Coordinates of C-alpha atoms and ligand atoms in Angstrom, one line a residue:
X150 CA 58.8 21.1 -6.3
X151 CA 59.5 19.6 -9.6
X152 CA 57.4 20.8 -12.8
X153 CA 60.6 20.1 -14.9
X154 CA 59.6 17.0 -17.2
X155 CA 60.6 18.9 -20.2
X156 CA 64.6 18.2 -20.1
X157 CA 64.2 14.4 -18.9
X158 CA 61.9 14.3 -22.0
X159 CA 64.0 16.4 -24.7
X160 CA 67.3 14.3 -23.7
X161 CA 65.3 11.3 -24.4
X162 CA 65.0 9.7 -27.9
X163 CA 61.9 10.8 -28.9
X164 CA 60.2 7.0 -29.0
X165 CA 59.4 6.2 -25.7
X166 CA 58.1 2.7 -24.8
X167 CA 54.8 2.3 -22.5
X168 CA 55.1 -1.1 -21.2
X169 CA 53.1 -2.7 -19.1
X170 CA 54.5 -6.1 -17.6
X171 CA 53.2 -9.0 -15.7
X172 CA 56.5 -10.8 -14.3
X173 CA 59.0 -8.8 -12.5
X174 CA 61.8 -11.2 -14.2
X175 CA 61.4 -9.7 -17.5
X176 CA 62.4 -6.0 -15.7
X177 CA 66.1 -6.4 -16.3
X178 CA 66.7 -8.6 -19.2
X179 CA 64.2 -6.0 -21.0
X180 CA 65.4 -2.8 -20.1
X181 CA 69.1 -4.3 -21.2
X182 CA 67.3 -5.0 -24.4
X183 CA 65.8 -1.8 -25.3
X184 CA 69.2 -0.4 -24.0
X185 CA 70.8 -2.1 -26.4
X186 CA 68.9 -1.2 -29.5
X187 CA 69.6 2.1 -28.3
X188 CA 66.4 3.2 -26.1
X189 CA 66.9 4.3 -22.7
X190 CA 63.6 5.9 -21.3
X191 CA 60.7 4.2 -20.5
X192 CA 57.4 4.5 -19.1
X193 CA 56.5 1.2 -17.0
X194 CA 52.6 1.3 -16.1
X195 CA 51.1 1.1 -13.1
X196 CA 48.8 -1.5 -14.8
X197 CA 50.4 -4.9 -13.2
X198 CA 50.8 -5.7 -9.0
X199 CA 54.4 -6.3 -10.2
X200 CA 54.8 -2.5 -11.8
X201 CA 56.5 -0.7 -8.7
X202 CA 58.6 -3.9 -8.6
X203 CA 59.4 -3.6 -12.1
X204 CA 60.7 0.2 -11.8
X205 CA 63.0 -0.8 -9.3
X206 CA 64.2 -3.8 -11.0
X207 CA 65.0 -1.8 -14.0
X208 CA 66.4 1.5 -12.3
X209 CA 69.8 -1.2 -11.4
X210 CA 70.4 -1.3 -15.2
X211 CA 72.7 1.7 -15.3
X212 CA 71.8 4.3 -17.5
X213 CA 67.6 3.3 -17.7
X214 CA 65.6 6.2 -17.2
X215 CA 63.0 4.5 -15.6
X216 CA 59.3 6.4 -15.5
X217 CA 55.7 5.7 -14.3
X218 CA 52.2 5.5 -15.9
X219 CA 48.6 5.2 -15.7
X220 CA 49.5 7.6 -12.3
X221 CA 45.4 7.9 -11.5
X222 CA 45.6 8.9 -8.1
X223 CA 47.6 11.5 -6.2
X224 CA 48.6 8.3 -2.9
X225 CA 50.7 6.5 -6.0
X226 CA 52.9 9.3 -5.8
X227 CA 54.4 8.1 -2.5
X228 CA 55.4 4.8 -3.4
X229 CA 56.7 6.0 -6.7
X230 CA 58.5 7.9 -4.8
X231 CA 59.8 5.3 -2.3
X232 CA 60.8 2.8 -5.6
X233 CA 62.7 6.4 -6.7
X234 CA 61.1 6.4 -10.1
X235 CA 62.6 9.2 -12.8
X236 CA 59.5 10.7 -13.7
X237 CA 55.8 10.3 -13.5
X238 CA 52.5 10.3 -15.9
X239 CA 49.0 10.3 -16.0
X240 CA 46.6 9.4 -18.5
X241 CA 44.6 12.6 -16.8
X242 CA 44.3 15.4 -14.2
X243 CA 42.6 16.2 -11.7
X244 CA 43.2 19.5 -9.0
X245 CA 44.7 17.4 -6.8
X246 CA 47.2 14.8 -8.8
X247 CA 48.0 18.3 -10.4
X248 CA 48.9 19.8 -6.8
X249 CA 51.0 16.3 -5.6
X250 CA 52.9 16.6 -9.2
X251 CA 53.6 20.1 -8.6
X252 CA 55.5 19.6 -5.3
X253 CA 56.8 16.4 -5.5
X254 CA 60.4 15.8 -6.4
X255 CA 59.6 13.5 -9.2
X256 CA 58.8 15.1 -12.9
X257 CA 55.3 15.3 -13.7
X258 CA 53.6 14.4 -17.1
X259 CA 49.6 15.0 -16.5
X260 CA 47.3 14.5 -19.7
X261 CA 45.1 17.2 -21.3
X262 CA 42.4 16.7 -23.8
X263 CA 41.5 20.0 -24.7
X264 CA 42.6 23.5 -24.8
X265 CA 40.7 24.3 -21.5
X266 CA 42.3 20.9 -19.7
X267 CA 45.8 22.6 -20.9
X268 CA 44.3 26.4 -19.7
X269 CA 44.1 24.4 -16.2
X270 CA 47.4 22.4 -16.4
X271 CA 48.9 25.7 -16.9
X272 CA 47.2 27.5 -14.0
X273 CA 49.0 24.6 -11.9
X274 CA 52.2 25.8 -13.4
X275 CA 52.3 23.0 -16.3
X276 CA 53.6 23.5 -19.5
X277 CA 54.1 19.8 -20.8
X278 CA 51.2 17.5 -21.2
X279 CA 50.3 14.1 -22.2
X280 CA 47.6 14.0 -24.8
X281 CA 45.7 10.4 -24.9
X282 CA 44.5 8.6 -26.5
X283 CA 46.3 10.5 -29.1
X284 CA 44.4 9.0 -32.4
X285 CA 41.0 9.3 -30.8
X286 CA 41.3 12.9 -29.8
X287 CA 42.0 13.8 -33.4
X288 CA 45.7 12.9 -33.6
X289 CA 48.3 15.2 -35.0
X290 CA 46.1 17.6 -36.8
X291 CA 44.3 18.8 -33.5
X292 CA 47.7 19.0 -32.1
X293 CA 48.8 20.5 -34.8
X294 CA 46.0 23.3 -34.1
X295 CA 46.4 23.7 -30.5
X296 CA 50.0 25.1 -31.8
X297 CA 48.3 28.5 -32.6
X298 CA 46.6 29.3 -29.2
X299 CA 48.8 27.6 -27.3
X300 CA 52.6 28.3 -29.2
X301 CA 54.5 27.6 -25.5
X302 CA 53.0 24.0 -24.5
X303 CA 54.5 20.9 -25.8
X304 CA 52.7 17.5 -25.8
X305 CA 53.5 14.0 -25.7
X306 CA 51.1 11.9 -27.4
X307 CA 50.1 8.1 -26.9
X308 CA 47.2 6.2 -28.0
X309 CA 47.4 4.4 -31.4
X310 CA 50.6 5.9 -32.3
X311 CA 52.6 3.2 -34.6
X312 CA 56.3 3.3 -36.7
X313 CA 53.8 3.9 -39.3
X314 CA 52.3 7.3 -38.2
X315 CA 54.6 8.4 -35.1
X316 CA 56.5 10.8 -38.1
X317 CA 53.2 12.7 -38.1
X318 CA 53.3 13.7 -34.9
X319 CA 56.9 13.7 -34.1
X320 CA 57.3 16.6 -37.0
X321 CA 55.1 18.6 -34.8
X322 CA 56.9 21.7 -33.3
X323 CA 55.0 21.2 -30.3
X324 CA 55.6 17.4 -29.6
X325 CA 58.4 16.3 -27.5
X326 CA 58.1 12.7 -27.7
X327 CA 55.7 10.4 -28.7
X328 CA 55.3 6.8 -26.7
X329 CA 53.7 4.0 -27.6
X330 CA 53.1 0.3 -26.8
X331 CA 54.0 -1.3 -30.2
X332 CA 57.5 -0.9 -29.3
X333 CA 57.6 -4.2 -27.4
X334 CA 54.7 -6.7 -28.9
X335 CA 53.0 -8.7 -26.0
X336 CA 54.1 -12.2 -28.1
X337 CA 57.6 -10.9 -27.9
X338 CA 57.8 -10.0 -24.3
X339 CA 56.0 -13.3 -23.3
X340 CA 58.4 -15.4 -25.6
X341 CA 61.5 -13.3 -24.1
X342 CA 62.6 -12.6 -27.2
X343 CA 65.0 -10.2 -26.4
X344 CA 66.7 -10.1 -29.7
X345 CA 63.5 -9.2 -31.7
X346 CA 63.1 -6.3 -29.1
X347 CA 66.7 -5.2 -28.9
X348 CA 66.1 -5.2 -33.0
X349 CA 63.0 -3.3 -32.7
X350 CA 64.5 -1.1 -30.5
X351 CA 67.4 -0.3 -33.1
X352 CA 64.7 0.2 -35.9
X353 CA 62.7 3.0 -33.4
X354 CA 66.0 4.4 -32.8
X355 CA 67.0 5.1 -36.0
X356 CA 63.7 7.2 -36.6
X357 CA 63.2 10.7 -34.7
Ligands
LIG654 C1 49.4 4.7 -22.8 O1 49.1 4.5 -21.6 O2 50.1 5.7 -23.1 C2 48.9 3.8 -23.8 O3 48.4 2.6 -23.3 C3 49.8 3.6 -25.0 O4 48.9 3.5 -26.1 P1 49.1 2.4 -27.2 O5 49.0 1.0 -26.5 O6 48.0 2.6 -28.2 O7 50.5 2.5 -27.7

């Protein structure tokens, strides 16, 4: 059983790109870019056919922590398994993706909304949770006041997080990490221009 997201998460910077990615050639050559600017966990979705093709791709580049998203059904959690990806996350929860994440040897990140979503997280043994889409769910103020009720659980927002606003969250007591798309632009990834996302990289790294 593996509940134990919470060290993966705390050892990584606290900027973690979500990126979804249509060609299984831009794995490596990214991950060595982001590595290089001085990010080493990601979240890869499971948005693209090429996504479990990505993960593996990118595990070969030493040191990549290499996770999953958009985990929406508890059968994902077998290949994941089978591509040996470092950690996976939902956008969600349900009784059952809650029970596969609680015995599988892969970290689990599930989402909660609300304080009763976290009430049920934590029935499941849970103490980490996604929280998406971050800025629609009233951002880091309702964060900010799940803190009182809920002083042990620590979240990891996404969802319209930016370098502009991720301080907001990030000086949170109970925020981890924050992830975010806007770490690699789409027109960067599909130009390959991976010296704009090695710099970006550096400029996310620096923050945090
Ligand atoms: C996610 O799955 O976490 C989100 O798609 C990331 O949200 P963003 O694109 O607004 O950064």
């Amino acid at each position: 059983m593996s509940l134990e997201i919470a060290p993966i998460l705390h050892q990584a910077h606290p900027i973690i790109p979500v990126l979804t990615l249509q060609h299984v050639e831009d794995a490596v050559p990214l991950a060595e870019a982001l590595q290089a600017g001085g990010i080493d966990v990601v979240e890869v979705t499971l948005r693209t056919d090429q996504a479990l093709a990505v993960i593996k791709a990118m595990k070969q580049v030493k040191g990549m922590v290499v996770g999953a998203g958009t985990v929406v059904r508890a059968s994902q959690f077998r290949d994941l398994e089978e591509v040996k990806a470092d950690f996976a996350v939902s956008p969600g929860a349900t009784p059952q993706l809650l029970e596969t994440g609680r015995v599988s040897s892969m970290p689990f990140l599930p989402a909660a909304a609300t304080v009763s979503e976290v009430l049920q997280g934590m029935e499941a043994g849970f103490d980490c949770f996604k929280f998406f889409p971050a800025s629609v769910l009233g951002g880091a103020p309702a964060l900010k006041a799940f803190h009182g009720p809920l002083p042990d659980i620590t979240f990891c927002p996404t969802g319209g997080i930016s370098l502009a606003n991720c301080g907001d969250y990030l000086s949170l007591p109970n925020v981890a990490c924050v992830g975010g798309s806007w770490i690699v632009p789409g027109d960067a990834l599909q130009n390959k221009d991976w010296s704009r996302i090695e710099q970006l990289a550096r400029e996310v790294a620096t923050l945090g």
